[in-house]
mmCIF file of C-alpha atoms in Angstrom:
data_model
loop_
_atom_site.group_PDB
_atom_site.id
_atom_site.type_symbol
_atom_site.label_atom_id
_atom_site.label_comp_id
_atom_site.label_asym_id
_atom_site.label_seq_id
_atom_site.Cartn_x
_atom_site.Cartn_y
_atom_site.Cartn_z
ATOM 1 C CA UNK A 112 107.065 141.851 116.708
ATOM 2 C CA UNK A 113 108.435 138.299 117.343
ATOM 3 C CA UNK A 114 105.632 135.913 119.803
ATOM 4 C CA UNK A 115 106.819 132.551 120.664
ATOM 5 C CA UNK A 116 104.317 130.063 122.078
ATOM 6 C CA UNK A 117 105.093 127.045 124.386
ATOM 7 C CA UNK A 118 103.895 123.923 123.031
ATOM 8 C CA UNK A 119 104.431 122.260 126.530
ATOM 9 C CA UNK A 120 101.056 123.206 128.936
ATOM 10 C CA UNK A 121 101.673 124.793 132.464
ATOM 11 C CA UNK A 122 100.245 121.202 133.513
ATOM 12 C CA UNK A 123 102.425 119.439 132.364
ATOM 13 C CA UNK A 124 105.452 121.170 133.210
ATOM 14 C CA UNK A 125 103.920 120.973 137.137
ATOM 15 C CA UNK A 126 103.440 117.326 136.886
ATOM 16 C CA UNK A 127 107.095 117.219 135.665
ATOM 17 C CA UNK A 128 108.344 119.065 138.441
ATOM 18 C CA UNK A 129 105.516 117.499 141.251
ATOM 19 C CA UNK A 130 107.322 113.553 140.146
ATOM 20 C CA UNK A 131 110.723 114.738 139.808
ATOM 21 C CA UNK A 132 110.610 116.075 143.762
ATOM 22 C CA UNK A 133 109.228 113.190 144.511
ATOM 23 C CA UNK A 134 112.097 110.701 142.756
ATOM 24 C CA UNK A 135 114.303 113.396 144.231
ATOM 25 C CA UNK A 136 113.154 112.645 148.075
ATOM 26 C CA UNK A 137 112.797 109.013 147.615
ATOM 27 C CA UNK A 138 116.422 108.831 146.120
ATOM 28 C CA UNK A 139 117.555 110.904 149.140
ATOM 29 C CA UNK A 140 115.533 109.010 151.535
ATOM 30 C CA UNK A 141 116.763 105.399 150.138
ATOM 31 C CA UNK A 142 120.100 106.652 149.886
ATOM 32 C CA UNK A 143 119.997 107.597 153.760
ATOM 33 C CA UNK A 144 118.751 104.737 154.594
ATOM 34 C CA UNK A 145 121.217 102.605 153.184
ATOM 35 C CA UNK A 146 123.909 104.755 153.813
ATOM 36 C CA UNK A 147 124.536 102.216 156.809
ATOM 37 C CA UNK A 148 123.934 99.412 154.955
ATOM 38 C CA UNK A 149 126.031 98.582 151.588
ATOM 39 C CA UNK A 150 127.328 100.780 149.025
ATOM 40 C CA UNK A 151 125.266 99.425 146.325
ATOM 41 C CA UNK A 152 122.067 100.502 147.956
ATOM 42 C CA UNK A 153 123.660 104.064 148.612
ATOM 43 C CA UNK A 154 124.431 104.453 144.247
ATOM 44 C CA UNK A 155 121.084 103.594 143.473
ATOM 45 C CA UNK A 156 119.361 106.200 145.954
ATOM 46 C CA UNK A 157 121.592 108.400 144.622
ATOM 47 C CA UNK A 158 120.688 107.445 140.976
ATOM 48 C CA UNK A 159 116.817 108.026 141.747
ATOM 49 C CA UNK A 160 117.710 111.381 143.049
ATOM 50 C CA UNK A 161 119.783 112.372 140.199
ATOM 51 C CA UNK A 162 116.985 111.273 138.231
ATOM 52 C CA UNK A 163 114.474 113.270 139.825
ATOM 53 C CA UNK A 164 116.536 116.409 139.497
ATOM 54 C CA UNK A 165 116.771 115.870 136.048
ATOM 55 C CA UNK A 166 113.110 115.406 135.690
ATOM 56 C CA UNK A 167 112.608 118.752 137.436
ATOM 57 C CA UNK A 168 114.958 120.266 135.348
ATOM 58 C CA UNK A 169 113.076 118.673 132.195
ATOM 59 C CA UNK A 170 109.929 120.102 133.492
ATOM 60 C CA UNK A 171 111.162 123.838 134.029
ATOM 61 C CA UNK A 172 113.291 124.108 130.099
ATOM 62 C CA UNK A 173 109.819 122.531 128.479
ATOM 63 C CA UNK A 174 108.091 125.240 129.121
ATOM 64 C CA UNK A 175 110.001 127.872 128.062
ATOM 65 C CA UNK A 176 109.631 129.783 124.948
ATOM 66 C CA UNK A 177 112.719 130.522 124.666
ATOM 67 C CA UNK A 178 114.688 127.390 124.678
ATOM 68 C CA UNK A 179 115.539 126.232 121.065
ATOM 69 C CA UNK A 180 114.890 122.527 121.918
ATOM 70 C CA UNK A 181 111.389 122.449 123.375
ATOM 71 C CA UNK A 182 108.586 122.181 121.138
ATOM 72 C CA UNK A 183 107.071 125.851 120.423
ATOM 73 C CA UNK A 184 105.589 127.513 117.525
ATOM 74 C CA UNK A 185 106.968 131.119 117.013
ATOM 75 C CA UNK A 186 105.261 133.747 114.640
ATOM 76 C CA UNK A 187 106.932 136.843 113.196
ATOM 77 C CA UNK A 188 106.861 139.216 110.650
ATOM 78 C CA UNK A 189 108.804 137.355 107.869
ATOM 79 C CA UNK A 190 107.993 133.805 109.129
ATOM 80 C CA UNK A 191 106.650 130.630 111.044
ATOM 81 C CA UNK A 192 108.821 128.909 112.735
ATOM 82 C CA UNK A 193 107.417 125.384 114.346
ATOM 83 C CA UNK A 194 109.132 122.974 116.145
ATOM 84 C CA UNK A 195 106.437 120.021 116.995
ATOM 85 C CA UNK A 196 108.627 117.774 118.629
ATOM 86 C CA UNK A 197 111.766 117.626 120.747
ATOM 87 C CA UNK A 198 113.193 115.188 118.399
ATOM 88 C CA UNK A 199 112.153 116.618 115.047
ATOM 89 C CA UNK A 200 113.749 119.512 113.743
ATOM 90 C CA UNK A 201 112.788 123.156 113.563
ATOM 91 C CA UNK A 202 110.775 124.100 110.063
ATOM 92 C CA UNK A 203 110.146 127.434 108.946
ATOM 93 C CA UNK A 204 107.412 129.003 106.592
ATOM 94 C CA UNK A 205 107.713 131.906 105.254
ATOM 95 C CA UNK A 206 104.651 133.993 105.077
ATOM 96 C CA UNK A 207 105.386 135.692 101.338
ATOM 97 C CA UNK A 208 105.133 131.123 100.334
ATOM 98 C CA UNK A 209 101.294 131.126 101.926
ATOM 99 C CA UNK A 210 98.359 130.738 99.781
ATOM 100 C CA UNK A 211 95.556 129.818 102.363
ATOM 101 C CA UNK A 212 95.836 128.518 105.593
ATOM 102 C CA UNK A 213 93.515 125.926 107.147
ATOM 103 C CA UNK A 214 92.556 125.635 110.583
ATOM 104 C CA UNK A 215 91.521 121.831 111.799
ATOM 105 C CA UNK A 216 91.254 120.399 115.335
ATOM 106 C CA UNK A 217 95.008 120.623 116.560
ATOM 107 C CA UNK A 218 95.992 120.924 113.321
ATOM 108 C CA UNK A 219 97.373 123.582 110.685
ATOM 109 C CA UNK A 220 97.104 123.148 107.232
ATOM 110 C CA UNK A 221 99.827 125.738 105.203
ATOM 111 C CA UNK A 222 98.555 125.759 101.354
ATOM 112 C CA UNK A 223 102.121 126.858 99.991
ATOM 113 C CA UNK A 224 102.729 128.624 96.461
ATOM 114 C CA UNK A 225 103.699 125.957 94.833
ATOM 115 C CA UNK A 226 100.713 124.082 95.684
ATOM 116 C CA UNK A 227 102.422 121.850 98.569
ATOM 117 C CA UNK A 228 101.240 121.643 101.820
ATOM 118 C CA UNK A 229 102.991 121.970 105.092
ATOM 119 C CA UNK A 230 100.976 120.483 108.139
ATOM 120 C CA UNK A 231 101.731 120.976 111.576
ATOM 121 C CA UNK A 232 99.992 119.151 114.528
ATOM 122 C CA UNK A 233 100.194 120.771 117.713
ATOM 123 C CA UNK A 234 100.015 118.472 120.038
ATOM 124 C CA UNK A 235 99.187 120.937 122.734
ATOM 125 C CA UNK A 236 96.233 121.398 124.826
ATOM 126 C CA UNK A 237 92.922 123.726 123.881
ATOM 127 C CA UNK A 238 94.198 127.069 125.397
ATOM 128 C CA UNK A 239 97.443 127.040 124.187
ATOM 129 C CA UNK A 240 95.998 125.794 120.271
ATOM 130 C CA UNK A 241 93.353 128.574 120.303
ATOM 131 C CA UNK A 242 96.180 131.057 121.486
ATOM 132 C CA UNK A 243 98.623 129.955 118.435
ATOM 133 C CA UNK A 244 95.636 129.986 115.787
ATOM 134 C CA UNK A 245 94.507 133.875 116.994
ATOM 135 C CA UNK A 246 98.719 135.050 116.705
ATOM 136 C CA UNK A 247 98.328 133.046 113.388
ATOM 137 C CA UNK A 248 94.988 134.738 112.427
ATOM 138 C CA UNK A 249 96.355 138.022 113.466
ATOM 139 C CA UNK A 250 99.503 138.205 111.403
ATOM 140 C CA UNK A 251 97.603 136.414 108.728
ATOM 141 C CA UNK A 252 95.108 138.984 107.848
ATOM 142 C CA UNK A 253 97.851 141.817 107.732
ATOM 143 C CA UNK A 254 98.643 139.662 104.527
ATOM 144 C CA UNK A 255 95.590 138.834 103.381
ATOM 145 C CA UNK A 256 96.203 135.361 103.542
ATOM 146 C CA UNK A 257 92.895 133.270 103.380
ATOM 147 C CA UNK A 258 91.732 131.034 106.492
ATOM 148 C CA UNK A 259 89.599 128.743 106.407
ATOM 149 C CA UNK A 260 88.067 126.614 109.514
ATOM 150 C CA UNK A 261 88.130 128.634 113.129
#
C-alpha cells in the first residue's frame, strides 16, 4: 500500500487559483480596453492574462499527489520518499536504514543505521503534518521502529 501526501494545503492551492482568475480578468479586461488604443497596451493585457492562467495552473498541479514536481511526502512499504521543495530534489529512506524516528514541530528526525540523520521539514500546515506523522507512525510500528515525540 503506497499513500502519497500533498505538502501544498487546500488553502493555498485556492488562493492560487482565487489571484490567478483575477490576473486572468484584469489581463482580459486591460487588453480590451486597449484593444482600441495601441498595440503595446494590448501585449501587456495579454501578458497579465497569460500570467494568471499560469498561476491557476500552478495552483491546481501543487496540490496533487501525484505530480512528481510538487512537494509531497509519500510512504510505502519499502520506503520514504520526501520531496520538501519544488526546487530540491526527491530523497528516499528506506525503512530496513531506520533506527528511531523523531517527531518535532514540523519536523522529522530519521536516526539512520549508520548513525546519520536525515531531517525533513515539512513546511506544511497542522492537518496535513499530523496526517503524514500518523501514515509515518502507522507503517513505523509494523517495523518496530522507535518514535519518539507525538
Amino acid at each position: 500500500m503506497r499513500k502519497s501526501i500533498a505538502l501544498t494545503p487546500n488553502a493555498t492551492k485556492w488562493s492560487y487559483i482565487i489571484s490567478g482568475t483575477i490576473n486572468l480578468a484584469l489581463g482580459i479586461s486591460h487588453f480590451l480596453k486597449a484593444a482600441s488604443l495601441t498595440n503595446w497596451e494590448s501585449i501587456v493585457g495579454a501578458f497579465i492574462g497569460i500570467a494568471g492562467i499560469l498561476v491557476i495552473l500552478f495552483g491546481v498541479f501543487s496540490s496533487n499527489p501525484a505530480n512528481k514536481l510538487m512537494p509531497m511526502v509519500q510512504v510505502d512499504e519499502t520506503c520514504i520518499l520526501v520531496k520538501e521543495d519544488l526546487h530540491k530534489r526527491e530523497r528516499k529512506i528506506d525503512w530496513k536504514n531506520i533506527k528511531e524516528i523523531t517527531y518535532k514541530s514540523f519536523e522529522l528526525d530519521f536516526l539512520l543505521d549508520d548513525n546519520n540523520r536525515e531531517i525533513i521539514n515539512l513546511r506544511t500546515n497542522g492537518e496535513i503534518s499530523i496526517e503524514i506523522k500518523k501514515t509515518i507512525r502507522r507503517f513505523a510500528g509494523d517495523r518496530q521502529i522507535k518514535i519518539i515525540g507525538g
